[in-house]
mmCIF file with all atom_site columns, C-alpha atoms in Angstrom:
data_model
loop_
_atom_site.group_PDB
_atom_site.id
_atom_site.type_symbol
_atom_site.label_atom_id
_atom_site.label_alt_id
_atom_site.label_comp_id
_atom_site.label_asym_id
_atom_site.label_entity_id
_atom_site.label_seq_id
_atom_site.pdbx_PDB_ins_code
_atom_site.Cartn_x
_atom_site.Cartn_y
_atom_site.Cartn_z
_atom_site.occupancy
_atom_site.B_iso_or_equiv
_atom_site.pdbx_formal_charge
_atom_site.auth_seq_id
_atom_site.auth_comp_id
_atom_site.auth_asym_id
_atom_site.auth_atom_id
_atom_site.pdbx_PDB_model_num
ATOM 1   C CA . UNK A 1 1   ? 115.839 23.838 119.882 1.00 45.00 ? 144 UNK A CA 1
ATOM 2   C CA . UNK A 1 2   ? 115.260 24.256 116.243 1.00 47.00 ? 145 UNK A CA 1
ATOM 3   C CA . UNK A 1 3   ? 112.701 22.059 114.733 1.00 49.00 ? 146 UNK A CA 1
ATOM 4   C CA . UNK A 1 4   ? 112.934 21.488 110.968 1.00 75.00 ? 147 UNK A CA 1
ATOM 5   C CA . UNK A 1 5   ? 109.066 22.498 110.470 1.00 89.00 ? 148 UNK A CA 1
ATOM 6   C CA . UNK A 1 6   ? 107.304 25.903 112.095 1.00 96.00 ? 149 UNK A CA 1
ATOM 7   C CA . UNK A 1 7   ? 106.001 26.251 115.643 1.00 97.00 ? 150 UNK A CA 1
ATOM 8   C CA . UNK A 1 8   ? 102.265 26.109 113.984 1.00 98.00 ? 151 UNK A CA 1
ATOM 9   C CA . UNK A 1 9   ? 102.853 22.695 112.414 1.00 98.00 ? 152 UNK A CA 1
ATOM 10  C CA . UNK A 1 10  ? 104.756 21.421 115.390 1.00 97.00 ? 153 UNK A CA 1
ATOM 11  C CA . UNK A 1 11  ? 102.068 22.437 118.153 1.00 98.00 ? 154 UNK A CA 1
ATOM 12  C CA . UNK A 1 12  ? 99.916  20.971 115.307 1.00 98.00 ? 155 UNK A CA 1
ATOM 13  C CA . UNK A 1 13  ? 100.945 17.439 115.040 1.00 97.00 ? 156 UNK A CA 1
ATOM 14  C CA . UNK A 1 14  ? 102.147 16.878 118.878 1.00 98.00 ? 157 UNK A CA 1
ATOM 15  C CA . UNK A 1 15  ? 98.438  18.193 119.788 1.00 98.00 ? 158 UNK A CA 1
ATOM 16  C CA . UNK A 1 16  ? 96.900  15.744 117.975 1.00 98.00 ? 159 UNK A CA 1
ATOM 17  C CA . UNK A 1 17  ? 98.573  13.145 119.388 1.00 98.00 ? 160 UNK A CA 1
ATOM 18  C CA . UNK A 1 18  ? 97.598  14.268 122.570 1.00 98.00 ? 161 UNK A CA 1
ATOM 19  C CA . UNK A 1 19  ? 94.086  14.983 121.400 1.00 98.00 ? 162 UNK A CA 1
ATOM 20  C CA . UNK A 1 20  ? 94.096  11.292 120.311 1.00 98.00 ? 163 UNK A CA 1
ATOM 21  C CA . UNK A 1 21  ? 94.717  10.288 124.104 1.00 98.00 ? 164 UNK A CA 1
ATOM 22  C CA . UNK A 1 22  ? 92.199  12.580 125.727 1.00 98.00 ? 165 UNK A CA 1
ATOM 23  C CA . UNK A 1 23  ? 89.468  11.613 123.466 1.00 98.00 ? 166 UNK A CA 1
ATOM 24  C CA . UNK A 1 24  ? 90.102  7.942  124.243 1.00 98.00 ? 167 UNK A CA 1
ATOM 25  C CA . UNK A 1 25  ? 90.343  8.242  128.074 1.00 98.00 ? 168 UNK A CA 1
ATOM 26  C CA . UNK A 1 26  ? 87.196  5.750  128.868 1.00 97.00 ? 169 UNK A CA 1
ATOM 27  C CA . UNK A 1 27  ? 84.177  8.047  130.716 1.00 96.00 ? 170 UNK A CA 1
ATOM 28  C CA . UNK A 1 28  ? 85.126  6.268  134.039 1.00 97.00 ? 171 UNK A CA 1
ATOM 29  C CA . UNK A 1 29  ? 89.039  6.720  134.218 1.00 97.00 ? 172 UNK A CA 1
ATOM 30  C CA . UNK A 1 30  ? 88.942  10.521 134.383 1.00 98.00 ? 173 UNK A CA 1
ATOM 31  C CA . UNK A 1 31  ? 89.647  10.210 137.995 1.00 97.00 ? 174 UNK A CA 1
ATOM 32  C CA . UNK A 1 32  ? 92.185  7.843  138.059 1.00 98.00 ? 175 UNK A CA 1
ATOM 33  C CA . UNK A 1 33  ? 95.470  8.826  139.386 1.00 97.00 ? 176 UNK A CA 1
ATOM 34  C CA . UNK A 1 34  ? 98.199  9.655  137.563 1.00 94.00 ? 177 UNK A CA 1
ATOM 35  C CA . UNK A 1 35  ? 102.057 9.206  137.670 1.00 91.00 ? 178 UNK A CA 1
ATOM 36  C CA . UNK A 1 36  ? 102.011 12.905 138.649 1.00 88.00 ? 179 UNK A CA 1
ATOM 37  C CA . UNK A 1 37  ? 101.724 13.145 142.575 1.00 87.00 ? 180 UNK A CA 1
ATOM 38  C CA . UNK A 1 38  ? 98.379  14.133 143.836 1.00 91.00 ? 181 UNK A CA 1
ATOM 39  C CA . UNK A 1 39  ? 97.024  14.381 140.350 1.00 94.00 ? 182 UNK A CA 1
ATOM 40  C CA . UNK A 1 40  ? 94.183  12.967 138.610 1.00 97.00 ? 183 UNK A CA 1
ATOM 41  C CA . UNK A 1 41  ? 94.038  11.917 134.538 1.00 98.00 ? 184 UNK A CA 1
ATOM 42  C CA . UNK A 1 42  ? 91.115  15.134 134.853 1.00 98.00 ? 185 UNK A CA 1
ATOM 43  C CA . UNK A 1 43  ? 93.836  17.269 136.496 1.00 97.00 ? 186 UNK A CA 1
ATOM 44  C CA . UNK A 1 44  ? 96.391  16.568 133.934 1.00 96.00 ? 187 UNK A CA 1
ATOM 45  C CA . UNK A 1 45  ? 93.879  18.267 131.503 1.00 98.00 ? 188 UNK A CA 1
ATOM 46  C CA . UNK A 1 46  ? 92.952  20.767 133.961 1.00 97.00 ? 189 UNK A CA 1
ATOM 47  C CA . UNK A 1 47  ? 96.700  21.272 133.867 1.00 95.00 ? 190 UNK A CA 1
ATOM 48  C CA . UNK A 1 48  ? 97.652  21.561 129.931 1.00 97.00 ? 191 UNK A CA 1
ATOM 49  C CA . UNK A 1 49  ? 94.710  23.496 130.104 1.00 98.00 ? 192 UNK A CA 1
ATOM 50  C CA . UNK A 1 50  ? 95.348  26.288 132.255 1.00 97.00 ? 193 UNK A CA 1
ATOM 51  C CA . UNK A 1 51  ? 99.396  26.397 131.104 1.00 96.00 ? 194 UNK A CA 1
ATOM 52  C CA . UNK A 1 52  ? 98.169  27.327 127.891 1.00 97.00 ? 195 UNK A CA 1
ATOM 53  C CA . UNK A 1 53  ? 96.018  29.485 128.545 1.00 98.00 ? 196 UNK A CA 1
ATOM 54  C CA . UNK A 1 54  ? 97.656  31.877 130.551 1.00 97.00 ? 197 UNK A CA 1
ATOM 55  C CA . UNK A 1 55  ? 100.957 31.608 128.267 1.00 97.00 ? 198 UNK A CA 1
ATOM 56  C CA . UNK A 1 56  ? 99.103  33.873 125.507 1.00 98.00 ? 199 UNK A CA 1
ATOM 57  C CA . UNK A 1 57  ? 98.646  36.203 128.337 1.00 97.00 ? 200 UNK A CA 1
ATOM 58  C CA . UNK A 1 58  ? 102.165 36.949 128.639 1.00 96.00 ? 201 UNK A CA 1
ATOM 59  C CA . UNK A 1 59  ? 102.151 38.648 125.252 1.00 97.00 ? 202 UNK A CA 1
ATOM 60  C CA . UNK A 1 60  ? 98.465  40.147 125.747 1.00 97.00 ? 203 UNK A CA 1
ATOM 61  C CA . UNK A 1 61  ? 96.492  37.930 124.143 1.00 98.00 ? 204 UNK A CA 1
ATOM 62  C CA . UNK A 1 62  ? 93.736  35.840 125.581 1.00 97.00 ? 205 UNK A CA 1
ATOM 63  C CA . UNK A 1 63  ? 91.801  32.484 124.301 1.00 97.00 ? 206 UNK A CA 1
ATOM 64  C CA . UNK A 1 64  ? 88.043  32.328 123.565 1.00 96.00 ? 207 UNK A CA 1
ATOM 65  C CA . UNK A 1 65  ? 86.162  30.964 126.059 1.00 94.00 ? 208 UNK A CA 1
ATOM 66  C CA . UNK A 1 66  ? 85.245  26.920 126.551 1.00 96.00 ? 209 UNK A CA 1
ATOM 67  C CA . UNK A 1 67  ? 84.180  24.572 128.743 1.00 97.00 ? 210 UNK A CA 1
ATOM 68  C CA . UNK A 1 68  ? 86.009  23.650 132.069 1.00 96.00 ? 211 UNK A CA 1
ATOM 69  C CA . UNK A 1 69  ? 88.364  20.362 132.370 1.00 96.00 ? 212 UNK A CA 1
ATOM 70  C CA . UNK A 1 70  ? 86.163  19.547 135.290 1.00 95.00 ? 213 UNK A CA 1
ATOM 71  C CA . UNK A 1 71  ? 82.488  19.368 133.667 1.00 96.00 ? 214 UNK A CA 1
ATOM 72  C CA . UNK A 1 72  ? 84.271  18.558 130.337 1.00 98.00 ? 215 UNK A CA 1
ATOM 73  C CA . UNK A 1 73  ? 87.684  17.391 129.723 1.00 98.00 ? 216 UNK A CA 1
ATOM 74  C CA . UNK A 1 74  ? 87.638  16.798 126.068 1.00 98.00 ? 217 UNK A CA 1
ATOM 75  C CA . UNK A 1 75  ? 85.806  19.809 125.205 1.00 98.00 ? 218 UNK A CA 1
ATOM 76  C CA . UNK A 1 76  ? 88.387  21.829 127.492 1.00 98.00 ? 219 UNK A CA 1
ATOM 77  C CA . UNK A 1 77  ? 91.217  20.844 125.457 1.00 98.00 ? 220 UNK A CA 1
ATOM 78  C CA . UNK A 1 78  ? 89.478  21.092 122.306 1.00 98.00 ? 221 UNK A CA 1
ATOM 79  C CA . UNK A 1 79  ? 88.712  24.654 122.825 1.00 98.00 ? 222 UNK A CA 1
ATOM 80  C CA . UNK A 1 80  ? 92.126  25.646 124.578 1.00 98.00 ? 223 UNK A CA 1
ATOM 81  C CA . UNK A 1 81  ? 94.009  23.643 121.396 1.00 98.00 ? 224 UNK A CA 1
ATOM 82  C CA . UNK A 1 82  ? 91.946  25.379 118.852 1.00 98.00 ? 225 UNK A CA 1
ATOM 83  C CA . UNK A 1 83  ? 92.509  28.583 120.192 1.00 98.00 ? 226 UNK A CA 1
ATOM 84  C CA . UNK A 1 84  ? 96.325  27.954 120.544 1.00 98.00 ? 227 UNK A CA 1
ATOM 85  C CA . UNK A 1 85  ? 96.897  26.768 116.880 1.00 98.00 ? 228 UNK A CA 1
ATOM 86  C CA . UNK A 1 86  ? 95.293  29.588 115.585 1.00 98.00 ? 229 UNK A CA 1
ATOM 87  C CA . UNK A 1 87  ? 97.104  32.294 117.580 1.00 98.00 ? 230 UNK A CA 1
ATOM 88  C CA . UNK A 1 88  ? 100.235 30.261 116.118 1.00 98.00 ? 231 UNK A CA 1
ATOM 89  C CA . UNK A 1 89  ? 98.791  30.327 112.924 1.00 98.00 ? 232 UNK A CA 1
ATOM 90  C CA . UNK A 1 90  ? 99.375  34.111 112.643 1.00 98.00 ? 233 UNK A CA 1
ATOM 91  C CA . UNK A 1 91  ? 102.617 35.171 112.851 1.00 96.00 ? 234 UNK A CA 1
ATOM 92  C CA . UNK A 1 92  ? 101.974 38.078 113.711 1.00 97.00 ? 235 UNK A CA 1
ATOM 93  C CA . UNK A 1 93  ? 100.090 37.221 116.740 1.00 98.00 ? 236 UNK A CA 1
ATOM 94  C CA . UNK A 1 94  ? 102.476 33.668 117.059 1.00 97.00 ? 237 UNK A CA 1
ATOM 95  C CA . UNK A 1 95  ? 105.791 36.281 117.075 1.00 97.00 ? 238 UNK A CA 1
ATOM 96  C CA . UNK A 1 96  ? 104.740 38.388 119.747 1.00 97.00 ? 239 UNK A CA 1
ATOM 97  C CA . UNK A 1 97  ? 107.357 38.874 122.021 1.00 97.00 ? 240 UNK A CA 1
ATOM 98  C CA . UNK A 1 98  ? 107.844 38.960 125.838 1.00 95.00 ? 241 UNK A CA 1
ATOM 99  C CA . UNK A 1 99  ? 110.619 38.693 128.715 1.00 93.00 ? 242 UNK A CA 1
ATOM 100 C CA . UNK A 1 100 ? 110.613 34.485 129.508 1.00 85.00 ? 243 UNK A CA 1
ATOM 101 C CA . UNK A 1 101 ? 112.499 32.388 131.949 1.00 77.00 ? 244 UNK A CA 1
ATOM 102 C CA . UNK A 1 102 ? 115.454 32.405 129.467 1.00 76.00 ? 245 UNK A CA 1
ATOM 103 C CA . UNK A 1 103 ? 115.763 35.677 128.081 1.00 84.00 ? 246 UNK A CA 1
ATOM 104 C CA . UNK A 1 104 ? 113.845 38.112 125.302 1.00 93.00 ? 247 UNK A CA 1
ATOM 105 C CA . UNK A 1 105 ? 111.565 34.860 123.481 1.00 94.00 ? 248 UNK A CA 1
ATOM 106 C CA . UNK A 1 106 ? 108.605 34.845 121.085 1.00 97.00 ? 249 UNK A CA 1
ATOM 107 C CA . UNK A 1 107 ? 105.200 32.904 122.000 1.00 97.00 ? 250 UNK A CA 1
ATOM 108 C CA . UNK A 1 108 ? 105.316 31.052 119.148 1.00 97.00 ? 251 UNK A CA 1
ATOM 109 C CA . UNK A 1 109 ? 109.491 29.669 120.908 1.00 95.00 ? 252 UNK A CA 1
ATOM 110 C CA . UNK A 1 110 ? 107.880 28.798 123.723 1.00 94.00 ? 253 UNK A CA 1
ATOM 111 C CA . UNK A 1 111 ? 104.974 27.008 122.754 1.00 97.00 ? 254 UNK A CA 1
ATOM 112 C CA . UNK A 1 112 ? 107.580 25.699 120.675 1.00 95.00 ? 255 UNK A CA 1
ATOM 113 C CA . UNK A 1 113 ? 109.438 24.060 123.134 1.00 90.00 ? 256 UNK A CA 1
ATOM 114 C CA . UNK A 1 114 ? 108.065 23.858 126.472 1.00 90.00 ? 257 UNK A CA 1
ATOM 115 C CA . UNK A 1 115 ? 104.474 23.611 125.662 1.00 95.00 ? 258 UNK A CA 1
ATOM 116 C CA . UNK A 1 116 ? 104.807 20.913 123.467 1.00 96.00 ? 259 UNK A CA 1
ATOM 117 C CA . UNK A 1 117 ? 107.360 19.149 125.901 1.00 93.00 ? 260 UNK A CA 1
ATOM 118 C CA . UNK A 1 118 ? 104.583 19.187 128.025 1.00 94.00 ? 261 UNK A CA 1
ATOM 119 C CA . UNK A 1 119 ? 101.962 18.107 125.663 1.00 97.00 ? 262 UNK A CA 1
ATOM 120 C CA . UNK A 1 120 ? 103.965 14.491 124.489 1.00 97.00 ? 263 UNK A CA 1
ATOM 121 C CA . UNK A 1 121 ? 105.040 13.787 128.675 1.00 94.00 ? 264 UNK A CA 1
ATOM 122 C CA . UNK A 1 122 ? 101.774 14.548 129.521 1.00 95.00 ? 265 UNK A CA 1
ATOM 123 C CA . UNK A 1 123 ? 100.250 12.672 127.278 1.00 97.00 ? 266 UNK A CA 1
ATOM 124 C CA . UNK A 1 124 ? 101.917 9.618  128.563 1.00 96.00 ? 267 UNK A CA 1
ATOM 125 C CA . UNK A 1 125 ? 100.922 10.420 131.896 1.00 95.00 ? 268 UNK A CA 1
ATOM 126 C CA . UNK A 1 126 ? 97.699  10.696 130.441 1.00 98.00 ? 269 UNK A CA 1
ATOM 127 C CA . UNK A 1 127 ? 97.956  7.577  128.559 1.00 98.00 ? 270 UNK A CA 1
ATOM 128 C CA . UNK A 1 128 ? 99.286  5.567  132.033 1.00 97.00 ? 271 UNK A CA 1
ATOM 129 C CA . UNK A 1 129 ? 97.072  6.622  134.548 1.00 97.00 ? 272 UNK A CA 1
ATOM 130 C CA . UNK A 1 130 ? 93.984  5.619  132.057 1.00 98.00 ? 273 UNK A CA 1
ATOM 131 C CA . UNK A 1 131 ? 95.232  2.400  130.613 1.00 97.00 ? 274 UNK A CA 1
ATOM 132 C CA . UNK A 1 132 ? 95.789  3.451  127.121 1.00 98.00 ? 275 UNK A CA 1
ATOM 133 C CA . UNK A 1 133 ? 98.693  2.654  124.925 1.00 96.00 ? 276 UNK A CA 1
ATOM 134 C CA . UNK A 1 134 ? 102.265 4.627  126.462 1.00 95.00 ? 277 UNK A CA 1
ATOM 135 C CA . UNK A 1 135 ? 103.687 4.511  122.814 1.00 96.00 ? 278 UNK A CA 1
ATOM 136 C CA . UNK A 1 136 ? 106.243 7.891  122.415 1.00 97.00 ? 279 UNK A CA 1
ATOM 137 C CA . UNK A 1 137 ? 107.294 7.505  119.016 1.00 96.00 ? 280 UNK A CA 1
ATOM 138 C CA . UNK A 1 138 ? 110.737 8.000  118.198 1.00 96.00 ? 281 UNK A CA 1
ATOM 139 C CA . UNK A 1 139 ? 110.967 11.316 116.969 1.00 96.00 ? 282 UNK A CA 1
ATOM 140 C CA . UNK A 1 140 ? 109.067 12.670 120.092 1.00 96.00 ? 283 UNK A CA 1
ATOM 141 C CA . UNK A 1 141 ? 111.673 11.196 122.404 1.00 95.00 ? 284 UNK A CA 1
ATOM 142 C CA . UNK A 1 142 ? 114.265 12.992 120.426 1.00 95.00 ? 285 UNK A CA 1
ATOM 143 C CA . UNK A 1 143 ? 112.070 16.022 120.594 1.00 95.00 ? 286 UNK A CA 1
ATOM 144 C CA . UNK A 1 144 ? 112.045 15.949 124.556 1.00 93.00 ? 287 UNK A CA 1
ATOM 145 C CA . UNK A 1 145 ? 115.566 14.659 124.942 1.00 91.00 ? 288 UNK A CA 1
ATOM 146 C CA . UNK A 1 146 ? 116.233 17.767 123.101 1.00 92.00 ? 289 UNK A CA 1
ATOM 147 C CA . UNK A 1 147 ? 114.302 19.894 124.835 1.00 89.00 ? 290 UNK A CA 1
ATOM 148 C CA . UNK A 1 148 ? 115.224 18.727 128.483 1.00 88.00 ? 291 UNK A CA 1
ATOM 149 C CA . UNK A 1 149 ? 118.587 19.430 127.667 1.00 86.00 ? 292 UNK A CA 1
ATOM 150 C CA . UNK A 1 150 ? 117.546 22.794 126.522 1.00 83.00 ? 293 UNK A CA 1
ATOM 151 C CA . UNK A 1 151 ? 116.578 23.575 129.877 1.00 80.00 ? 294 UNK A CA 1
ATOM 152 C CA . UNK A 1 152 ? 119.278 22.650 131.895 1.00 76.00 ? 295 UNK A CA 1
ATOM 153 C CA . UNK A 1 153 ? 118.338 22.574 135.726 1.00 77.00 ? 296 UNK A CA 1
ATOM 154 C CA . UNK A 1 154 ? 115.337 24.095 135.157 1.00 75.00 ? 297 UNK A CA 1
ATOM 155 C CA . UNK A 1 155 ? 113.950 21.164 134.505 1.00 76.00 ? 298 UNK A CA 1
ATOM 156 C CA . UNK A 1 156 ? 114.126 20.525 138.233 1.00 74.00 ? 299 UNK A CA 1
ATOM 157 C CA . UNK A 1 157 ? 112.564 23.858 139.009 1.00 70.00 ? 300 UNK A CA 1
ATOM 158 C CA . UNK A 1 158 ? 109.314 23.265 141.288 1.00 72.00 ? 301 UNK A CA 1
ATOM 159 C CA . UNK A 1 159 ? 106.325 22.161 138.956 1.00 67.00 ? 302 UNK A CA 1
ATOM 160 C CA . UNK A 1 160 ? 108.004 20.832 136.021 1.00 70.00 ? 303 UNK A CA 1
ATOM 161 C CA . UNK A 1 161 ? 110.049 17.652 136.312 1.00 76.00 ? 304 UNK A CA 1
ATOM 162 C CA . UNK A 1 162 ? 111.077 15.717 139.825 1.00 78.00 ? 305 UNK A CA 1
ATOM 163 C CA . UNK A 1 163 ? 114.170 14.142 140.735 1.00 81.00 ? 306 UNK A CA 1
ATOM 164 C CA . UNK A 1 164 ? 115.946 11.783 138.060 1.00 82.00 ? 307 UNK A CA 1
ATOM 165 C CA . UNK A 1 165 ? 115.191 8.277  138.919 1.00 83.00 ? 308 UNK A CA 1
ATOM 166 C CA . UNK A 1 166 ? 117.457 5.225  138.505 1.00 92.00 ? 309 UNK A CA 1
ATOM 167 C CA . UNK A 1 167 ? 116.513 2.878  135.615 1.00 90.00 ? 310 UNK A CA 1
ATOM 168 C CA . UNK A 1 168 ? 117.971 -1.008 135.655 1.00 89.00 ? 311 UNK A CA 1
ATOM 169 C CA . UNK A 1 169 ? 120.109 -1.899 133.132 1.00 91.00 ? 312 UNK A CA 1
ATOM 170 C CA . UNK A 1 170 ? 119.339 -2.431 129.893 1.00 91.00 ? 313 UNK A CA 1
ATOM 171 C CA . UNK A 1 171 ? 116.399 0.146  130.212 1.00 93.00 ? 314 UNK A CA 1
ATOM 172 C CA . UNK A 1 172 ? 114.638 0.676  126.951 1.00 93.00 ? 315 UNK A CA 1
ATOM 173 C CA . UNK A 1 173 ? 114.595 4.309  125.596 1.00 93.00 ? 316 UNK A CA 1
ATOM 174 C CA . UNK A 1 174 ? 111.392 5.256  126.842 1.00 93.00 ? 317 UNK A CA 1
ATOM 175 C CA . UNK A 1 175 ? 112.292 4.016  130.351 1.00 93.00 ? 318 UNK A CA 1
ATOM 176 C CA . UNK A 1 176 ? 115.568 6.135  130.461 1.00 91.00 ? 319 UNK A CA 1
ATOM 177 C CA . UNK A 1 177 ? 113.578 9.265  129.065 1.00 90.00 ? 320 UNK A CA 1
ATOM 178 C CA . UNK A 1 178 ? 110.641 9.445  131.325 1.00 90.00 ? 321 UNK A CA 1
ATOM 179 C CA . UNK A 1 179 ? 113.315 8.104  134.217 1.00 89.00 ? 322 UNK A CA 1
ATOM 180 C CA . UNK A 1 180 ? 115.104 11.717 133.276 1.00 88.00 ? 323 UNK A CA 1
ATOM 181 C CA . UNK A 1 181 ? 111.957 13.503 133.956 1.00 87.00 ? 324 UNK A CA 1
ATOM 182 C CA . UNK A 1 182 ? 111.196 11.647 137.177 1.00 84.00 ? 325 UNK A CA 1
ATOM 183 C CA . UNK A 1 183 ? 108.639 9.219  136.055 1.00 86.00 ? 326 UNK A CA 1
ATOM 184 C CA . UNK A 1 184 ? 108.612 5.561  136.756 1.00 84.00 ? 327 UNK A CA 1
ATOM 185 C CA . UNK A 1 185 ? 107.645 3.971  133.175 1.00 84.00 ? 328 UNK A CA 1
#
């Protein structure tokens, strides 16, 4: 997928929004579950977290140090994001290359795509299993209609989306999008 503004200003704006929802999540909803089986609104962190981490590795780079999603969630992220948008930041460091899933890629593509996939349908899982407001705007559904497509079946590898579910008729956007990824909105 092409996006009309750079990988930097894209991982940018999509991690704020989900910034915005893990510095809301109320003290005592960390540990309420979330749409994704077995997992915990801490876990979902724990998992954004770690993803991104070890995704700079693949080109040889590494993030500084923070603090863990378990004793601190918000500062986790923080760190992790930080680190992230300023490898992305630097081209030269953003444009490293490596051997992905699809063929010869760039960090900066990937973050590009998957990693901010993740980042907007994690932040509704976020934003459900806490009680905060499930809003995707607009252009973000495009964005992750886009990018589903983009993947083809891999979506339905293990660990990134589950089965399609049915939606009733009539289904609002949202509902159809999140159905596509195997969520129940």
């Amino acid at each position: 997928m092409t996006n009309a503004v750079s990988p930097a200003d894209h991982y940018r704006d999509l991690a704020a929004k989900f910034t915005a929802i893990v510095d809301a999540v109320p003290t005592d909803r960390w540990s309420s579950p979330s749409p994704c089986d077995g997992w915990t609104a801490r876990d979902l962190v724990q998992h954004v977290v770690d993803t991104q981490r070890e995704i700079v590795t693949r080109v040889g780079l590494e993030l500084p140090p923070g603090p863990s999603p378990e004793a601190d969630p918000v500062g986790a992220w923080a760190a992790t994001r930080d680190g992230v948008q300023e490898i992305l930041d630097d081209p030269a460091r953003g444009n490293l290359e490596y051997d992905g899933h699809f063929g010869r890629t760039s960090l900066a593509a990937t973050v590009d795509t998957f990693y901010t996939f993740d980042l907007v349908v994690h932040g509704w899982d976020l934003a459900r299993a806490t009680g905060l407001d499930e809003t995707i705007a607009a252009a973000d559904l495009d964005f992750v209609e886009s990018a589903a497509a983009g993947m083809g079946e891999s979506i339905r590898m293990e660990g990134v989306c589950g089965p399609a579910l049915e939606v009733p008729e009539g289904a609002d956007r949202t509902t159809r999008v999140l159905a596509f990824l195997g969520r129940q909105a």
